[in-house]
Coordinates of C-alpha atoms and ligand atoms in Angstrom, one line a residue:
M1 CA 3.2 -12.3 -23.0
G2 CA 4.5 -12.4 -27.3
R3 CA 6.4 -9.8 -28.9
W4 CA 7.0 -8.9 -32.6
T5 CA 10.9 -9.1 -32.1
A6 CA 13.8 -11.3 -30.2
W7 CA 14.0 -10.8 -26.7
P8 CA 17.4 -9.0 -25.5
R9 CA 19.0 -11.7 -24.0
M10 CA 21.8 -9.6 -23.1
S11 CA 22.1 -6.6 -20.8
G12 CA 26.0 -5.7 -20.1
A13 CA 28.0 -8.4 -18.9
E14 CA 25.0 -10.5 -17.4
T15 CA 23.0 -13.1 -19.7
I16 CA 19.4 -13.2 -18.8
P17 CA 16.9 -16.1 -19.4
D18 CA 14.7 -15.7 -22.0
E19 CA 10.8 -14.8 -20.9
F20 CA 10.2 -18.6 -19.7
G21 CA 13.3 -19.4 -17.9
Q22 CA 13.1 -15.7 -16.5
I23 CA 9.2 -17.1 -15.3
A24 CA 10.8 -20.4 -14.3
E25 CA 13.8 -18.7 -12.0
L26 CA 12.4 -15.6 -11.0
F27 CA 8.6 -16.0 -10.3
R28 CA 7.9 -19.7 -9.9
P29 CA 9.2 -19.7 -6.4
L30 CA 6.6 -16.5 -5.5
T31 CA 3.8 -19.1 -5.9
R32 CA 5.1 -21.5 -3.0
G33 CA 3.4 -23.9 -4.1
A34 CA -0.1 -22.6 -4.7
P35 CA -2.1 -25.1 -6.3
E36 CA -4.1 -22.0 -8.2
A37 CA -0.8 -20.7 -10.3
F38 CA 0.0 -24.7 -11.8
N39 CA 3.4 -23.6 -11.4
L40 CA 2.8 -20.8 -13.7
L41 CA 2.9 -22.8 -16.8
D42 CA -0.8 -22.5 -17.7
D43 CA -2.4 -19.5 -19.6
A44 CA -4.3 -18.8 -16.7
A45 CA -5.0 -19.6 -12.8
A46 CA -7.8 -20.4 -11.3
I47 CA -9.5 -19.6 -7.8
P48 CA -12.3 -21.9 -6.5
S49 CA -15.0 -19.8 -5.0
R50 CA -15.4 -19.6 -1.1
P51 CA -18.6 -20.0 0.2
G52 CA -19.5 -17.7 2.2
W53 CA -16.4 -15.4 1.5
D54 CA -16.0 -12.4 -1.1
M55 CA -13.0 -12.0 -2.3
V56 CA -11.7 -8.2 -2.2
I57 CA -9.0 -7.3 -5.0
T58 CA -7.1 -4.1 -5.5
K59 CA -4.4 -3.0 -7.6
D60 CA -1.2 -0.5 -7.9
A61 CA 1.4 0.0 -10.5
M62 CA 4.5 2.0 -9.8
V63 CA 7.0 3.4 -12.4
A64 CA 10.5 4.3 -11.3
G65 CA 11.2 7.8 -11.2
V66 CA 7.4 8.7 -10.4
H67 CA 6.8 6.2 -7.6
F68 CA 10.1 5.6 -6.3
A69 CA 13.7 6.6 -6.9
P70 CA 15.2 5.7 -10.1
D71 CA 18.3 4.4 -7.9
A72 CA 16.4 2.7 -5.2
A73 CA 17.0 -0.9 -4.2
P74 CA 14.7 -3.2 -6.2
A75 CA 13.8 -5.5 -3.0
Q76 CA 12.7 -1.9 -1.9
M77 CA 10.8 -1.3 -4.8
A78 CA 9.5 -5.1 -4.5
Q79 CA 8.3 -4.4 -1.2
R80 CA 6.7 -1.1 -1.8
L81 CA 4.6 -2.6 -4.3
M82 CA 3.6 -5.6 -2.0
R83 CA 2.8 -3.5 0.8
A84 CA 1.1 -0.8 -0.8
N85 CA -1.8 -3.3 -1.8
L86 CA -1.4 -5.2 1.3
S87 CA -2.3 -1.7 3.2
D88 CA -5.9 -1.9 0.9
L89 CA -6.7 -4.8 1.4
A90 CA -6.1 -4.4 5.4
A91 CA -8.2 -1.1 5.4
K92 CA -11.0 -3.2 4.1
G93 CA -10.8 -5.7 6.4
A94 CA -9.2 -8.6 4.3
E95 CA -7.1 -11.6 4.9
P96 CA -4.8 -11.5 2.2
F97 CA -4.8 -14.4 -0.1
G98 CA -2.8 -14.4 -3.3
Y99 CA -1.3 -11.6 -6.0
F100 CA -0.6 -11.3 -10.2
L101 CA 2.3 -9.1 -10.9
M102 CA 3.1 -7.1 -14.1
V103 CA 6.6 -6.1 -14.7
A104 CA 8.1 -4.4 -17.6
W105 CA 11.8 -4.1 -17.2
S106 CA 13.7 -1.2 -18.5
P107 CA 17.0 -1.7 -20.1
E108 CA 19.1 -1.0 -16.9
F109 CA 17.4 -3.5 -15.1
G110 CA 20.0 -6.4 -15.5
W111 CA 20.0 -9.9 -14.4
D112 CA 21.4 -9.3 -10.5
K113 CA 18.6 -6.6 -10.5
R114 CA 15.5 -8.2 -11.5
K115 CA 16.5 -11.3 -8.7
A116 CA 16.9 -8.4 -6.1
F117 CA 13.4 -7.5 -7.2
A118 CA 12.2 -11.4 -7.3
R119 CA 14.0 -11.7 -3.5
G120 CA 12.1 -8.5 -2.1
L121 CA 9.1 -10.3 -3.2
E122 CA 10.0 -13.4 -1.9
L123 CA 10.8 -12.0 1.5
D124 CA 7.1 -10.4 1.9
G125 CA 5.2 -13.1 0.5
A126 CA 7.0 -15.1 3.2
Q127 CA 5.6 -12.5 6.2
F128 CA 2.7 -11.8 4.8
D129 CA 1.8 -15.4 3.3
V130 CA 0.4 -14.3 0.3
S131 CA 1.3 -16.0 -3.2
L132 CA 2.4 -15.1 -6.7
L133 CA -0.7 -17.1 -8.9
G134 CA 0.3 -15.3 -12.6
G135 CA 1.0 -12.0 -14.0
D136 CA 2.9 -10.8 -17.3
T137 CA 6.4 -10.3 -18.3
V138 CA 7.5 -7.8 -21.0
S139 CA 10.4 -5.5 -21.4
T140 CA 9.8 -1.6 -22.4
S141 CA 12.5 1.0 -23.5
G142 CA 10.9 3.7 -21.0
P143 CA 11.4 3.4 -16.6
F144 CA 11.3 0.5 -15.0
T145 CA 7.4 0.1 -14.2
V146 CA 5.5 -2.5 -11.8
S147 CA 2.1 -3.7 -11.0
M148 CA 0.4 -5.7 -8.6
T149 CA -3.3 -7.3 -7.9
A150 CA -3.4 -8.7 -5.0
M151 CA -6.5 -10.2 -3.9
G152 CA -7.7 -11.4 -0.2
W153 CA -11.2 -12.7 1.8
V154 CA -13.8 -11.1 3.7
P155 CA -17.1 -12.8 5.0
S156 CA -19.8 -12.3 2.4
G157 CA -20.9 -8.4 2.1
A158 CA -18.5 -7.4 5.0
M159 CA -15.7 -5.4 3.6
I160 CA -15.2 -2.2 5.1
R161 CA -16.1 0.2 2.6
R162 CA -15.5 4.3 2.7
D163 CA -19.1 5.3 1.7
S164 CA -20.5 4.4 5.3
A165 CA -19.4 6.8 7.7
Q166 CA -22.4 7.9 10.4
V167 CA -22.9 11.6 11.4
G168 CA -21.5 11.6 15.1
D169 CA -19.0 8.8 14.5
L170 CA -15.5 9.5 16.2
V171 CA -12.4 9.4 13.6
V172 CA -9.7 7.1 14.5
C173 CA -6.0 6.7 12.7
S174 CA -3.8 4.1 13.7
G175 CA -0.1 4.1 14.3
L176 CA 2.5 6.8 14.0
I177 CA 1.5 9.5 11.0
G178 CA 4.2 11.2 9.2
E179 CA 6.7 8.5 9.7
G180 CA 7.2 8.2 5.7
W181 CA 7.6 11.4 5.5
L182 CA 10.2 11.7 8.3
D183 CA 12.2 9.0 6.1
W184 CA 12.5 10.5 3.1
G185 CA 13.5 14.2 5.1
L186 CA 16.1 12.6 7.0
G187 CA 17.8 11.2 4.3
L188 CA 16.6 7.7 5.4
G189 CA 15.6 6.7 2.2
A190 CA 12.4 5.0 1.3
H191 CA 10.1 4.2 4.2
I192 CA 8.9 0.6 3.7
P193 CA 5.9 0.7 5.3
V194 CA 3.7 -2.1 7.6
P195 CA 0.1 -2.7 5.9
R196 CA -2.3 -3.1 9.5
L197 CA -3.5 -6.7 8.7
D198 CA -2.6 -7.1 12.2
L199 CA -6.0 -4.6 12.4
R200 CA -8.4 -7.0 10.9
D201 CA -10.8 -7.8 13.9
T202 CA -10.6 -4.6 15.3
L203 CA -12.1 -3.4 12.1
R204 CA -14.2 -5.7 11.4
R205 CA -15.3 -5.5 15.3
C206 CA -15.5 -1.5 15.0
A207 CA -15.7 0.6 12.0
T208 CA -18.5 1.9 10.0
A209 CA -16.1 3.0 7.2
A210 CA -11.8 2.6 6.4
A211 CA -9.4 4.1 4.0
D212 CA -5.5 3.4 4.2
I213 CA -3.5 6.7 4.5
S214 CA -1.3 6.8 1.4
D215 CA -2.4 10.6 0.3
G216 CA -2.0 12.3 4.4
L217 CA -3.9 11.4 6.9
I218 CA -6.2 14.6 5.9
A219 CA -6.5 13.7 2.6
D220 CA -7.2 10.7 2.7
A221 CA -9.9 11.2 5.7
A222 CA -11.5 13.9 3.0
H223 CA -11.8 11.4 0.3
L224 CA -13.5 8.9 2.8
A225 CA -15.7 11.8 3.9
A226 CA -17.1 12.2 0.6
A227 CA -17.7 8.9 -0.3
S228 CA -19.8 8.6 2.8
G229 CA -21.7 12.2 2.1
V230 CA -20.6 13.4 5.1
G231 CA -18.2 16.3 6.8
L232 CA -15.0 15.9 9.3
R233 CA -13.8 17.5 12.3
L234 CA -10.3 16.8 13.0
D235 CA -7.8 17.2 15.6
I236 CA -4.3 17.2 14.9
A237 CA -2.9 17.8 18.1
D238 CA -4.8 14.4 18.9
M239 CA -2.8 12.7 15.6
P240 CA 0.0 10.2 17.4
V241 CA 3.6 11.2 16.5
S242 CA 6.9 9.3 16.9
R243 CA 9.4 10.8 19.4
R244 CA 11.5 12.1 16.7
A245 CA 8.1 13.1 14.5
Q246 CA 7.3 15.6 18.5
A247 CA 11.4 16.7 18.2
W248 CA 11.4 18.0 14.7
I249 CA 7.9 19.6 16.0
E250 CA 9.3 21.5 18.5
T251 CA 11.7 22.8 16.2
Q252 CA 9.1 24.3 13.8
P253 CA 7.8 28.2 14.1
D254 CA 4.3 26.8 14.5
M255 CA 3.4 23.8 15.4
G256 CA 0.0 23.9 14.4
L257 CA 1.5 23.8 11.0
A258 CA 4.2 21.3 11.7
R259 CA 1.8 18.9 12.3
L260 CA -0.2 19.9 9.4
R261 CA 2.8 18.8 7.4
L262 CA 3.0 15.2 9.0
A263 CA -0.9 15.2 8.4
T264 CA -0.8 16.1 4.8
A265 CA 2.6 14.0 3.7
G266 CA 1.0 11.2 2.7
D267 CA 3.3 7.6 2.9
D268 CA 2.4 6.7 6.2
Y269 CA -0.5 3.2 5.0
E270 CA -1.9 3.3 8.6
L271 CA -5.6 3.3 8.8
I272 CA -8.6 6.0 8.9
C273 CA -11.5 4.9 10.0
T274 CA -14.7 5.8 11.9
V275 CA -16.3 4.0 14.6
S276 CA -19.5 4.3 16.6
P277 CA -18.7 6.4 19.9
D278 CA -19.4 3.2 22.1
H279 CA -16.5 1.7 20.2
A280 CA -14.2 4.8 21.2
E281 CA -11.8 2.1 22.7
A282 CA -11.0 0.2 19.8
F283 CA -7.7 -1.2 20.5
G284 CA -5.0 0.3 18.7
L285 CA -6.4 3.8 17.4
T286 CA -6.3 7.1 18.0
V287 CA -9.5 9.4 18.1
I288 CA -8.7 12.4 15.9
G289 CA -11.9 14.0 15.3
E290 CA -15.5 13.3 14.7
V291 CA -17.9 13.2 11.7
T292 CA -20.2 15.8 11.1
R293 CA -23.0 16.5 8.9
G294 CA -20.5 18.7 6.2
G295 CA -17.5 20.5 5.8
L296 CA -13.7 19.7 6.3
E297 CA -12.6 21.4 9.6
V298 CA -9.2 20.6 10.9
F299 CA -7.9 22.2 14.0
C300 CA -4.7 22.1 16.4
G301 CA -6.2 22.2 19.8
R302 CA -8.0 25.3 19.5
Q303 CA -6.3 26.6 16.7
P304 CA -8.1 26.2 13.4
L305 CA -6.1 25.5 10.4
E306 CA -6.8 26.1 6.4
V307 CA -6.2 23.3 4.4
T308 CA -5.5 24.6 1.3
S309 CA -4.0 21.2 -0.5
G310 CA -5.4 18.2 1.0
G311 CA -1.9 16.3 0.7
W312 CA -0.4 15.1 -2.4
I313 CA -2.7 13.7 -4.8
H314 CA -1.2 11.2 -6.9
H315 CA -2.4 11.8 -10.4
Ligands
ADP401 P1 0.0 -15.9 -22.5 O1 1.0 -15.0 -23.2 O2 -0.5 -17.2 -22.4 O3 -0.3 -14.9 -21.7 P2 2.8 -16.1 -20.7 O4 3.5 -16.8 -21.4 O5 2.7 -14.2 -20.9 O6 1.2 -16.1 -20.7 O7 3.2 -16.5 -19.4 C1 3.1 -17.3 -18.9 C2 2.8 -18.1 -17.5 O8 3.6 -17.5 -16.8 C3 1.1 -17.7 -16.9 O9 0.7 -18.5 -16.4 C4 1.4 -16.2 -16.2 O10 0.9 -15.6 -15.4 C5 3.3 -16.7 -16.0 N1 3.6 -15.1 -15.5 C6 4.2 -14.2 -16.6 N2 4.9 -13.1 -16.2 C7 4.2 -14.0 -14.8 C8 5.0 -12.5 -13.6 N3 5.4 -11.1 -13.7 N4 4.6 -12.9 -12.7 C9 3.8 -14.6 -12.4 N5 3.5 -15.1 -13.6 C10 3.8 -14.5 -14.5
MG402 MG1 -1.4 -18.3 -23.4

């Protein structure tokens, strides 16, 4: 976007190309030749409609110091942004297609860091087969800020929603819960989640409703229930955890509260869904509860748990 003062050309000893040079060097390779992007030389992208399909669109913004540590590796910032977006598409049963990117470079985000950031996007673009189609590049005196809009396809009318859980459905989740929190707590740094795009066919076949788990298993299950106007009974004794999570739980004085910690921590990017009881065997998913007529009840085995804060809510 145009600015009313000159673009800053120097940061420390590094020479930074002008805006168009940056787009050419950092971002054009990320289009992977997608014809919709017109090599990032036009004012806009154009995506032909696809008869029989709906485009699912999601957006996430991240701010250094808020959503990732200010000193996090730039490539990891890029991967977290990309994967958080793709996780939303995964939860909707969508097949990723492309993305738009806004970056606001902060003063300390020099050329090497910008290249590392673009490299993170390049790796994930190749891994998940998504292309950059356009965006905007600005600079800011505030913290480094990025925002991505990701798009994917679902068969017409088939996006898996949050508001369609039915009383009597089973509640299931994917993967292992609490790994993001454990990585953080063990000082392993930012958790680089793997979006569960592999579950697309299972979800399309079985899920009555779904959401991805970013705020915490219980919080996101509660969001889904609220959207559907139903209640939930969850048993976190059944929640799947890794061996290292189990080892940590066993060091804690109260197993129920320890598991609750993992169930409310967030940053999992696994999926929570509801399935009708005849789909209980849904591949790769673990039953952790059922949909009820109202209220949220959380148990760990026979022990009822009081959930005061429903996970980390991001504002
Ligand atoms: P305009 O001023 O017409 O809005 P820009 O000059 O800001 O467009 O951008 C020129 C082209 O570069 C457009 O195709 C835009 O989508 C692309 N572009 C700019 N920044 C980015 C970015 N961060 N990621 C991807 N494409 C970008
Ligand atoms: Mg223009």
